[in-house]
Amino acid sequence: MKLSRRNLLKGSAAAGALAALPPMAIADDVIKVGSIHDLSGIFDIYGKPMDKAVGLVIDEINAGGGLLGMKLEKISYDTQSDMALYTQYAQQLTRQDHVNVVHGGILSASREAIRPTLRKAETLYFYNTQYEGGVCDRNIFCTGVTPAQQSEVLLPAIINKWGKKIYSLAADYNYGQITAKWVQHYAQANGGEIVQTDFFPLDVADFGATITKIQEAKPDIVMSILVGGAHMSFYRQWAAAGMNAKIPMASTTLCVGNEHRVLTPAEGNGIMVAYSWSQERDTTENKAFLEKWQKAFGSTDDLHELAVATYSGMNLWAEGVRKAGSVDRMKVIEALETGISFEGPAGKITIDPPTHHAINDVLLMQVEDQKMKVLEVFPQRPPVDTQAVCDLKKNPDDNQQYEIKI
Amino acid sequence: MDYAVVVIIEVLYAISVLALISAGLAVIFGMMRVINLAHGEFLVLGSYAAIFSNRYGVPIYLAILVAAPLAGAVWGFIVERLIVRWLYGRLINTMLATWGLSLAMMGAFVMIFGNTQTGISAPIAGFTVGAYQINGYNLFIIAMAIVVMAGLYAVMKGTRAGLVARAAMQRPDMAQAFGYNTSQVYMWTFVAGSALAGLAGGILTPIFGAIPSGGANYIAKAFITVITGGASVVSGTLASASILGLVYQIFTFLSTSVVGEIALLIAAVVLLRILPTGITGRFLRNRV
């Protein structure tokens, strides 16, 4: 066809007519999955693999013929580590794209930015991140581990192994403050004692005086709830002072962004952590998953806990849709509330119906030569922190984040 | 007793860190009245130069003491020729231009090195003082701060190059009348300041590591130290680094590093209220 003015006009008229069709008319034969993560900026180390995990599950499901006979379509937005963009893109996902489900959000601030929008627009929301617990909202499902799940496993282990006196160092924002309380709670419950908790803003990078103060307090264990790039200096300075050979350390945050690969073996070895996943967990599902990831993206180096939780969250949602036989929001929620499980790289994950949180396997691990060596598997740990305050069966209209009192 | 020794070493260390991160800025600002807002990124550049040259087989001390300042110097040369030389005497314009440069460098670091913290381990083992364990590398930092400051003083006071540089800053017209090319002098002074920034970045790498956004943590402290110090490069930087470092570390020991930083800022504000032209505006005048 020659590109004449008449043809061009005809063509654009047709295109215009197509664009003017209501979006719902096209949406019938695809299921739209919204992915909202930080793919650039300071949190991209967390967000990029999470977004990849969403894509991987979609490709898997589409290769197997889709969901309820419909293809999945991924609609992804990069929030650029900017909390304001979360609100904007959440509205775009619900109002323009009319997605059936949204997976995403990393920091607690980002989750709280989009949770009300998605609830109001009646769009199902999956938050697949380790966080401080307590969110109670029937529209959201949280598949990451919460502090009680981590601390409940970690503290008895370190107290039995190393001693009772614990010195905590925590990042000074809501995650650090709340997690420090949980650490205190489980330390006391297991006969331990917190001799001191110091809080640090996220940009503090000089820990010389702190290291001296820790030595003055003479604890048996140092507990790190430090977050982000600047705080990484602590582990280096601790090792440079030769302290890593003298006082053992545990952490609720190290390794989430693969920090154990940034530290040298001498700096990281021996640090005890507890999460729901490890590259080194020896199960057939995990190996199959690592192979799939390797094949899809060329390397498993960027893979971390949060990406695996996203992979599980996507699969749990798909399972819910299959069981409901529909993508209708309430039907899927009710299906998920029957306590759906998924067997995957992180073992078995089950939705806990009253809290919409996940019952996870928790692994007690020790950093060894830049790897996370699994010491013990604690299967099927319930989210007791949120269970204590939230019951969506009794109060289905509850909509708040509970602050846990200790 | 041993605790006192530990505290004294930590105080000296805090002073040395301030002196090191400010030295390059002091040379550029103190002598040329150019405020390099990309100074923090120059330090980060030095850190990356040290880390990656070390990874590719350069021995660690060479990486820290040669590769890092070399990277700073080369980059300083490029920046001076392309940007800064067109803006001499226009304080606000240089600030704006170098601020843009700082954003561009930060973006480039993210693109090249990725948005993660990288680092190298300290090459000196920790040692024991009584009941306390101390970071051995802190002593190296203290020694390097002394060497840099003494070297700077020696060059400025004792060599012909230093004399010409000071002359060109004070009376460019007279220096030109004596046959010196002031444009060349400015260029080499900027390169020297950039090299010092790179060197500081290299020396501090085992302590702070390198992260693309890390420059922001350096620039504020360096800036405060230089402004509080006043016009004299060596004595001003030493005087203000000593006061601010002492205040910071004492309050950090008494409370937390947050309180330490607040105390540092209050000390700087009070000092500038009493001595608006900096410490060397009143005391130690006409020293280098």
XYZ file of C-alpha atoms in Angstrom:
694
model
C 0.000 0.000 0.000
C 1.316 3.388 -0.935
C 1.526 5.898 1.818
C -0.755 8.565 0.429
C -2.568 11.186 2.401
C -5.887 9.374 1.869
C -4.577 6.041 3.091
C -2.970 7.677 6.099
C -6.264 9.317 7.004
C -8.145 6.057 6.635
C -5.584 4.262 8.754
C -5.619 6.800 11.526
C -9.405 6.871 11.571
C -9.452 3.119 12.073
C -6.823 3.329 14.789
C -8.799 6.077 16.465
C -11.947 3.988 16.448
C -10.057 1.076 17.969
C -8.595 3.244 20.723
C -12.042 4.586 21.535
C -13.375 1.143 22.437
C -13.980 0.820 26.173
C -11.044 -0.986 27.827
C -13.303 -3.595 29.453
C -14.248 -4.874 26.025
C -10.667 -5.996 25.387
C -9.996 -7.066 28.956
C -12.267 -10.098 28.681
C -9.760 -12.500 27.174
C -6.706 -11.461 29.208
C -6.073 -11.214 32.924
C -4.063 -8.124 33.781
C -1.459 -8.303 36.520
C -0.082 -5.028 37.849
C 3.520 -4.992 39.064
C 4.591 -1.911 41.007
C 8.214 -1.930 42.164
C 11.272 0.327 42.400
C 13.250 -0.569 39.293
C 15.607 2.390 39.627
C 16.877 4.570 42.446
C 18.201 3.492 45.819
C 15.859 0.516 46.310
C 16.318 -1.034 42.857
C 18.432 -3.816 44.327
C 15.216 -5.064 45.966
C 12.703 -4.119 43.275
C 14.300 -5.420 40.064
C 14.337 -9.119 41.006
C 10.779 -8.794 42.416
C 9.525 -7.470 39.092
C 11.387 -10.263 37.296
C 9.661 -12.813 39.559
C 6.243 -11.459 38.530
C 7.229 -11.829 34.878
C 8.604 -15.327 35.389
C 5.363 -16.625 36.907
C 3.331 -14.994 34.129
C 5.504 -16.625 31.457
C 5.189 -20.002 33.189
C 1.419 -19.784 33.423
C 1.041 -18.564 29.834
C 3.284 -21.370 28.582
C 0.955 -23.799 30.328
C -2.127 -22.420 28.562
C -2.948 -19.498 30.802
C -5.289 -19.136 33.741
C -8.944 -20.230 33.265
C -8.139 -20.329 29.561
C -7.078 -16.671 29.547
C -3.592 -15.291 28.955
C -1.924 -13.205 31.659
C -0.621 -9.764 30.793
C 1.943 -7.928 32.913
C 1.584 -4.193 33.380
C 4.659 -2.937 35.148
C 5.501 0.494 36.572
C 8.835 1.737 37.869
C 8.271 3.823 40.993
C 11.910 5.013 40.979
C 12.263 4.666 44.771
C 9.919 7.651 45.073
C 6.960 7.196 47.431
C 4.878 9.814 45.609
C 4.978 7.784 42.404
C 3.400 4.805 44.159
C 0.140 6.670 44.645
C 0.192 7.932 41.077
C 0.861 4.543 39.481
C -1.599 2.740 41.758
C -4.321 5.035 40.422
C -3.159 4.459 36.878
C -3.254 0.678 37.422
C -6.789 0.761 38.782
C -8.391 3.522 36.714
C -6.774 3.246 33.300
C -5.348 -0.251 33.102
C -8.152 -1.932 35.091
C -5.829 -4.627 36.391
C -7.209 -7.680 38.179
C -4.501 -7.828 40.824
C -1.533 -5.736 41.967
C 1.707 -7.235 43.249
C 4.293 -4.907 44.712
C 5.424 -2.331 47.197
C 8.706 -2.668 49.060
C 9.168 -0.252 51.968
C 6.336 -0.035 54.470
C 5.870 3.572 53.403
C 5.188 2.469 49.822
C 2.690 -0.162 50.946
C 0.779 2.350 53.053
C 0.797 4.754 50.096
C -1.057 2.374 47.785
C -3.094 0.170 50.160
C -5.984 2.677 50.556
C -6.136 3.347 46.791
C -6.348 -0.351 45.943
C -8.902 -1.026 48.665
C -11.082 1.802 47.451
C -10.823 0.688 43.825
C -11.610 -2.894 44.900
C -8.402 -4.215 43.346
C -6.788 -7.191 45.047
C -3.322 -6.432 46.469
C -0.367 -8.740 47.260
C 2.497 -7.331 49.357
C 5.407 -9.768 49.099
C 7.980 -8.270 51.441
C 9.479 -8.998 54.819
C 7.994 -6.235 57.005
C 7.134 -5.222 60.596
C 3.707 -6.966 60.736
C 0.301 -5.796 61.912
C -1.506 -4.858 58.688
C -5.164 -5.926 58.920
C -7.140 -5.389 55.719
C -9.194 -7.934 53.808
C -8.052 -6.605 50.439
C -4.357 -7.301 51.047
C -2.335 -10.514 51.319
C 1.161 -10.323 52.869
C 3.423 -13.229 51.946
C 6.730 -12.116 53.521
C 8.008 -13.044 56.971
C 7.221 -10.758 59.905
C 9.479 -10.015 62.921
C 7.837 -12.556 65.187
C 8.524 -15.315 62.687
C 12.179 -14.309 62.466
C 12.841 -13.396 66.093
C 10.932 -16.369 67.459
C 13.427 -18.638 65.730
C 16.556 -16.517 65.913
C 16.608 -15.440 69.570
C 16.319 -18.809 71.323
C 18.985 -20.142 68.977
C 21.529 -17.409 69.675
C 20.791 -17.225 73.394
C 21.348 -20.963 73.761
C 24.454 -20.857 71.651
C 26.199 -17.688 72.769
C 24.724 -16.248 75.980
C 22.125 -13.967 77.514
C 23.371 -10.384 77.161
C 22.379 -8.774 73.865
C 23.334 -5.364 72.482
C 20.979 -4.210 69.679
C 21.780 -1.766 66.875
C 18.751 -0.705 64.852
C 17.857 1.555 61.943
C 15.904 4.563 63.135
C 12.539 4.249 61.328
C 9.379 2.236 61.876
C 10.809 -1.107 60.765
C 13.843 -0.793 63.060
C 11.871 0.533 66.031
C 9.195 -2.180 65.889
C 11.635 -4.996 65.184
C 13.812 -3.880 68.108
C 10.750 -4.303 70.343
C 10.187 -7.811 69.015
C 13.812 -8.681 69.618
C 13.429 -7.486 73.195
C 10.225 -9.479 73.605
C 11.731 -12.744 72.435
C 14.997 -12.128 74.272
C 13.101 -11.814 77.554
C 10.860 -14.763 76.734
C 13.957 -16.917 76.328
C 15.773 -15.746 79.442
C 17.944 -13.211 77.665
C 18.478 -9.543 78.390
C 18.862 -6.506 76.120
C 21.635 -4.457 77.702
C 21.144 -1.584 75.275
C 19.499 -0.630 71.974
C 21.061 2.127 69.858
C 19.175 3.623 66.912
C 20.953 5.039 63.847
C 19.581 7.212 61.037
C 20.004 5.572 57.636
C 22.951 7.777 56.610
C 25.239 7.061 59.581
C 28.382 5.337 58.334
C 30.864 5.813 61.175
C 30.550 3.304 63.999
C 33.936 3.740 65.731
C 32.540 5.130 68.985
C 29.674 2.626 68.948
C 32.114 -0.260 68.711
C 33.950 1.050 71.772
C 30.658 1.455 73.637
C 29.654 -2.098 72.806
C 32.927 -3.319 74.288
C 32.255 -1.324 77.427
C 28.860 -3.017 77.809
C 30.478 -6.444 77.277
C 27.492 -8.220 75.713
C 27.500 -11.879 74.671
C 25.821 -11.098 71.349
C 25.418 -8.123 69.025
C 22.078 -7.934 67.234
C 22.041 -5.928 64.018
C 18.753 -4.465 62.758
C 20.694 -2.062 60.526
C 19.354 -1.205 57.069
C 20.840 0.103 53.834
C 24.150 0.937 52.194
C 25.610 3.316 54.758
C 25.004 0.870 57.598
C 27.020 -1.772 55.757
C 30.127 0.033 57.040
C 29.322 -1.277 60.489
C 30.153 -4.864 59.545
C 33.462 -3.732 57.974
C 34.485 -1.585 60.920
C 33.463 -4.325 63.353
C 35.715 -6.793 61.531
C 38.534 -4.248 61.119
C 38.637 -3.800 64.888
C 38.958 -7.571 65.233
C 35.661 -7.714 67.114
C 34.120 -10.384 64.885
C 36.436 -12.892 66.516
C 35.379 -11.789 70.001
C 31.621 -11.144 70.088
C 29.277 -13.083 67.781
C 26.583 -11.334 65.781
C 23.051 -12.016 64.575
C 20.900 -9.939 62.235
C 17.298 -9.574 61.093
C 18.269 -7.585 57.995
C 21.632 -8.735 56.625
C 21.290 -10.815 53.430
C 17.845 -9.492 52.382
C 19.506 -7.509 49.576
C 22.322 -10.071 49.241
C 24.580 -7.998 51.512
C 26.459 -11.136 52.539
C 27.965 -11.223 49.035
C 29.253 -7.671 49.394
C 31.123 -8.460 52.606
C 34.307 -10.525 52.403
C 34.137 -14.008 53.941
C 36.243 -12.811 56.892
C 33.803 -9.964 57.585
C 30.599 -11.946 57.194
C 31.381 -15.430 58.447
C 29.468 -16.604 61.500
C 26.665 -14.017 61.427
C 23.396 -15.756 62.274
C 20.175 -14.895 60.420
C 16.652 -16.280 59.952
C 14.581 -15.952 56.770
C 12.162 -18.019 54.752
C 14.511 -18.777 51.876
C 18.135 -19.532 51.055
C 19.863 -20.244 47.743
C 21.504 -23.094 49.617
C 18.317 -24.802 50.824
C 18.559 -28.303 49.425
C 15.129 -29.181 48.065
C 14.099 -30.282 44.583
C 11.677 -27.337 44.277
C 14.396 -24.856 45.146
C 16.866 -26.368 42.688
C 14.274 -26.413 39.923
C 13.463 -22.784 40.698
C 17.121 -21.719 40.611
C 17.548 -23.450 37.259
C 14.479 -21.702 35.872
C 15.735 -18.342 37.062
C 19.191 -19.031 35.634
C 17.659 -19.928 32.279
C 15.352 -16.924 32.184
C 17.757 -14.230 33.383
C 21.260 -15.668 32.974
C 22.299 -15.480 36.620
C 20.878 -16.153 40.066
C 23.199 -13.647 41.749
C 20.517 -10.983 42.117
C 17.927 -13.350 43.523
C 16.852 -12.742 47.119
C 14.228 -13.431 49.758
C 11.832 -10.756 48.505
C 11.902 -11.985 44.897
C 11.140 -15.516 46.094
C 8.267 -14.211 48.237
C 6.946 -12.454 45.121
C 7.234 -15.713 43.173
C 5.258 -17.468 45.913
C 2.731 -14.622 46.144
C 2.040 -14.753 42.399
C 1.543 -18.518 42.543
C -0.739 -18.286 45.576
C -2.845 -15.734 43.740
C -3.009 -17.944 40.613
C -4.024 -20.863 42.803
C -6.770 -18.695 44.285
C -8.053 -17.759 40.820
C -8.091 -21.416 39.746
C -9.988 -22.400 42.846
C -12.484 -19.545 42.501
C -12.914 -20.249 38.799
C -13.089 -16.497 38.304
C -11.008 -13.350 38.565
C -13.745 -11.567 40.504
C -12.097 -9.976 43.528
C -14.421 -11.273 46.262
C -14.491 -14.776 44.818
C -10.675 -14.901 44.731
C -10.426 -13.544 48.295
C -12.878 -16.171 49.514
C -10.943 -18.883 47.699
C -7.658 -17.697 49.245
C -9.353 -17.625 52.663
C -9.841 -21.365 52.500
C -6.142 -21.536 53.357
C -4.515 -22.141 50.000
C -0.933 -23.433 49.933
C 1.909 -23.332 47.456
C 4.922 -25.641 47.447
C 7.836 -23.764 45.979
C 11.454 -22.688 46.423
C 10.753 -21.519 49.984
C 9.006 -24.732 50.977
C 5.325 -24.707 51.749
C 3.592 -21.343 52.069
C 0.024 -21.253 53.338
C -2.326 -18.287 53.572
C -3.429 -17.799 57.165
C -7.169 -17.009 56.704
C -7.838 -14.704 59.698
C -4.824 -12.421 59.067
C -4.211 -12.739 55.314
C -0.538 -13.262 56.202
C 1.555 -16.303 55.338
C 2.485 -19.371 57.311
C 6.106 -19.791 56.224
C 8.990 -22.155 56.708
C 11.694 -20.268 58.587
C 15.335 -21.206 58.109
C 17.958 -20.620 60.763
C 21.112 -19.802 58.829
C 24.694 -18.764 59.279
C 26.727 -16.771 56.773
C 29.609 -18.890 55.557
C 31.936 -17.862 52.728
C 29.350 -15.477 51.239
C 26.639 -18.130 51.349
C 23.721 -18.680 53.682
C 24.283 -22.072 55.223
C 21.049 -23.601 56.523
C 21.471 -24.823 60.104
C 17.909 -25.797 60.865
C 14.489 -25.641 59.197
C 11.501 -24.565 61.292
C 8.539 -25.663 59.208
C 5.221 -23.815 59.053
C 5.646 -20.887 61.447
C 2.454 -18.843 61.823
C 2.547 -15.003 61.852
C 1.840 -14.809 65.596
C 2.486 -11.075 65.802
C -0.374 -10.207 63.458
C -2.550 -13.071 64.719
C -2.526 -11.482 68.167
C -4.233 -8.329 66.926
C -6.009 -9.087 63.675
C -8.974 -11.367 62.927
C -10.586 -10.693 59.563
C -13.076 -13.499 60.076
C -14.587 -11.647 63.003
C -14.055 -8.151 61.636
C -14.021 -8.397 57.856
C -14.220 -4.622 57.543
C -11.135 -3.953 59.658
C -8.740 -1.636 57.868
C -5.649 -0.524 59.778
C -2.081 -1.363 60.718
C -1.843 -2.398 64.355
C 1.192 -1.258 66.303
C 2.202 -4.104 68.505
C 2.569 -3.331 72.206
C 5.023 -5.317 74.250
C 43.171 4.290 81.757
C 42.826 2.056 78.711
C 39.392 3.582 78.110
C 40.961 7.050 78.062
C 43.493 5.908 75.460
C 40.689 4.472 73.322
C 38.685 7.696 73.542
C 41.749 9.802 72.661
C 42.463 7.634 69.606
C 38.831 7.871 68.511
C 38.865 11.663 68.912
C 42.086 11.951 66.888
C 40.503 9.689 64.312
C 37.388 11.887 64.028
C 39.586 14.980 63.626
C 41.682 13.228 60.971
C 38.614 12.170 58.977
C 37.336 15.749 58.946
C 40.756 17.104 57.970
C 41.137 14.564 55.149
C 37.715 15.047 53.605
C 38.071 18.849 53.822
C 41.652 19.248 52.536
C 40.757 19.137 48.832
C 37.792 21.451 49.253
C 39.912 23.821 51.362
C 42.536 24.114 48.622
C 39.949 24.796 45.936
C 37.700 27.061 47.994
C 40.325 28.673 50.225
C 42.617 29.619 47.378
C 40.315 30.069 44.415
C 36.939 30.942 45.961
C 35.369 28.209 43.882
C 32.877 26.089 45.787
C 33.021 22.597 44.351
C 29.682 21.042 45.279
C 30.770 17.849 43.507
C 33.550 17.453 46.095
C 31.765 14.525 47.746
C 31.543 12.702 44.420
C 35.273 13.346 43.860
C 35.878 11.406 47.092
C 33.568 8.617 45.964
C 35.445 8.529 42.649
C 38.678 8.032 44.621
C 37.009 5.191 46.540
C 35.910 3.438 43.363
C 39.362 3.912 41.825
C 40.915 2.285 44.902
C 38.432 -0.592 45.001
C 38.573 -1.492 41.327
C 42.308 -1.048 40.839
C 42.721 -3.290 43.892
C 40.379 -5.859 42.377
C 42.423 -5.901 39.201
C 45.596 -6.713 41.067
C 47.046 -3.411 42.273
C 48.411 -3.830 45.814
C 46.116 -2.212 48.339
C 48.428 0.592 49.488
C 49.194 1.558 45.891
C 45.462 1.500 45.153
C 44.696 3.783 48.086
C 47.676 6.137 47.880
C 48.351 6.292 44.126
C 45.384 5.112 42.047
C 42.794 7.068 44.052
C 44.503 10.501 43.921
C 45.471 9.875 40.291
C 41.822 9.308 39.378
C 40.891 12.477 41.278
C 43.612 14.479 39.500
C 42.713 13.285 35.996
C 39.017 13.911 36.557
C 39.800 17.290 38.177
C 41.838 18.251 35.106
C 38.959 17.384 32.770
C 36.404 19.207 34.908
C 38.563 22.315 35.233
C 39.210 22.548 31.482
C 35.622 21.846 30.467
C 33.555 23.567 33.158
C 35.202 25.441 35.982
C 37.652 27.636 34.042
C 34.803 29.467 32.317
C 33.279 30.380 35.666
C 36.103 31.835 37.781
C 34.945 34.756 39.895
C 31.276 33.761 39.575
C 30.648 32.026 42.886
C 26.956 31.205 42.381
C 27.522 29.943 38.845
C 30.308 27.587 39.941
C 28.065 26.251 42.694
C 25.264 25.598 40.252
C 27.538 24.019 37.652
C 29.313 21.759 40.142
C 26.004 20.777 41.725
C 24.857 19.598 38.318
C 28.175 17.815 37.955
C 27.588 16.076 41.280
C 24.192 14.778 40.116
C 25.674 13.614 36.817
C 28.539 11.820 38.578
C 26.124 10.127 40.978
C 24.060 8.884 38.023
C 27.188 7.697 36.251
C 28.329 5.751 39.342
C 24.958 3.985 39.462
C 25.182 3.106 35.775
C 28.766 1.868 35.930
C 29.090 0.291 39.371
C 25.477 -0.485 40.230
C 23.437 0.824 43.088
C 25.093 -1.155 45.857
C 27.726 -0.645 48.469
C 31.132 -2.044 47.588
C 34.314 -1.918 49.594
C 37.640 -3.398 50.559
C 38.737 -4.845 53.875
C 41.095 -2.854 56.042
C 44.686 -4.006 55.426
C 45.689 -3.542 59.073
C 44.513 -5.904 61.792
C 42.776 -4.678 64.906
C 44.804 -4.468 68.113
C 44.176 -4.502 71.834
C 44.466 -1.620 74.297
C 43.865 -3.014 77.770
C 40.366 -4.461 77.676
C 39.469 -2.830 74.372
C 39.847 -3.779 70.782
C 40.669 -0.976 68.337
C 40.474 -0.707 64.580
C 44.148 -0.659 63.548
C 43.319 1.212 60.369
C 42.279 4.230 62.466
C 45.942 4.817 63.292
C 46.791 4.756 59.594
C 44.125 7.387 58.960
C 45.534 9.587 61.733
C 49.041 9.209 60.283
C 47.843 10.010 56.766
C 46.014 13.124 57.958
C 49.242 14.354 59.560
C 51.217 13.593 56.386
C 48.699 15.350 54.132
C 48.495 18.449 56.303
C 52.269 18.659 56.790
C 52.824 18.075 53.078
C 50.335 20.772 52.157
C 52.030 23.216 54.515
C 55.466 22.375 53.168
C 54.397 22.828 49.554
C 52.589 26.099 50.148
C 55.234 27.620 52.384
C 58.457 26.075 51.205
C 58.304 25.658 47.452
C 58.341 28.073 44.560
C 55.168 26.469 43.170
C 53.362 27.151 46.444
C 54.592 30.741 46.472
C 53.434 31.332 42.908
C 50.069 29.721 43.643
C 49.515 31.932 46.675
C 50.599 35.006 44.737
C 48.283 34.203 41.845
C 45.389 33.866 44.267
C 46.098 37.063 46.177
C 47.069 39.398 43.332
C 46.498 37.764 39.958
C 47.407 41.007 38.147
C 50.809 41.248 39.843
C 51.507 37.567 39.273
C 50.730 38.057 35.607
C 52.971 41.118 35.478
C 55.792 38.893 36.758
C 55.205 36.611 33.815
C 53.195 33.818 35.405
C 50.271 32.370 33.512
C 47.503 32.580 36.113
C 45.173 30.409 34.066
C 47.754 27.608 34.317
C 48.164 28.209 38.042
C 44.415 27.955 38.602
C 44.295 24.759 36.613
C 47.037 23.045 38.586
C 45.577 24.216 41.889
C 42.218 22.709 40.968
C 43.930 19.492 39.905
C 45.828 19.399 43.220
C 42.605 19.894 45.179
C 40.890 17.142 43.192
C 43.821 14.796 43.780
C 43.539 15.453 47.522
C 39.818 14.636 47.350
C 40.571 11.391 45.504
C 43.273 10.533 48.030
C 40.885 11.111 50.951
C 38.282 8.913 49.259
C 40.861 6.183 48.786
C 42.135 6.346 52.363
C 38.616 6.204 53.834
C 37.386 3.349 51.623
C 38.130 0.505 54.072
C 36.074 2.366 56.692
C 33.132 3.720 54.690
C 33.123 1.636 51.495
C 31.770 3.226 48.332
C 28.163 3.829 47.358
C 26.987 6.060 44.476
C 25.040 8.376 46.783
C 27.864 8.474 49.360
C 29.107 11.921 48.330
C 26.230 13.600 50.149
C 27.576 12.338 53.469
C 30.994 13.882 52.807
C 30.102 17.217 51.257
C 28.139 18.633 54.211
C 30.875 17.911 56.751
C 33.661 19.055 54.432
C 31.802 22.250 53.658
C 31.122 23.047 57.314
C 34.738 22.384 58.234
C 36.122 24.631 55.485
C 33.723 27.510 56.140
C 34.320 27.332 59.892
C 38.065 27.218 59.285
C 38.163 30.354 57.162
C 40.559 31.489 54.486
C 43.809 29.821 55.544
C 44.064 26.412 53.963
C 46.171 24.407 56.407
C 45.756 26.173 59.739
C 42.065 26.888 59.136
C 41.241 23.298 58.245
C 43.280 21.950 61.158
C 41.733 24.351 63.669
C 38.131 23.722 62.667
C 38.595 19.967 62.178
C 40.073 19.776 65.690
C 37.240 21.685 67.332
C 34.423 20.017 65.386
C 35.935 16.520 65.551
C 36.441 16.831 69.303
C 32.882 18.052 69.874
C 31.441 15.350 67.613
C 33.296 12.453 69.168
C 32.827 13.527 72.799
C 29.069 13.834 72.331
C 28.964 10.568 70.410
C 30.623 8.830 73.345
C 28.340 10.511 75.874
C 25.196 9.756 73.887
C 24.767 8.594 70.268
C 26.181 9.598 66.904
C 22.960 11.537 66.217
C 23.626 13.757 69.224
C 27.251 13.975 68.087
C 26.202 15.350 64.696
C 23.798 17.817 66.301
C 26.563 19.018 68.616
C 28.900 19.416 65.634
C 26.363 21.566 63.792
C 25.639 23.687 66.862
C 29.365 24.204 67.412
C 29.746 25.300 63.778
C 26.817 27.726 64.031
C 28.126 29.248 67.266
C 31.637 29.578 65.848
C 30.385 31.283 62.700
C 28.214 33.635 64.753
C 31.234 34.749 66.775
C 33.731 34.555 63.916
C 31.807 35.234 60.694
C 34.917 34.959 58.528
C 35.954 31.670 60.074
C 38.494 30.843 62.743
C 41.424 32.073 60.673
C 39.577 35.295 59.930
C 40.522 36.394 63.440
C 43.199 34.058 64.806
C 46.260 32.719 62.990
C 45.779 35.348 60.316
C 47.987 35.405 57.282
C 49.105 31.869 57.940
C 48.914 29.263 55.262
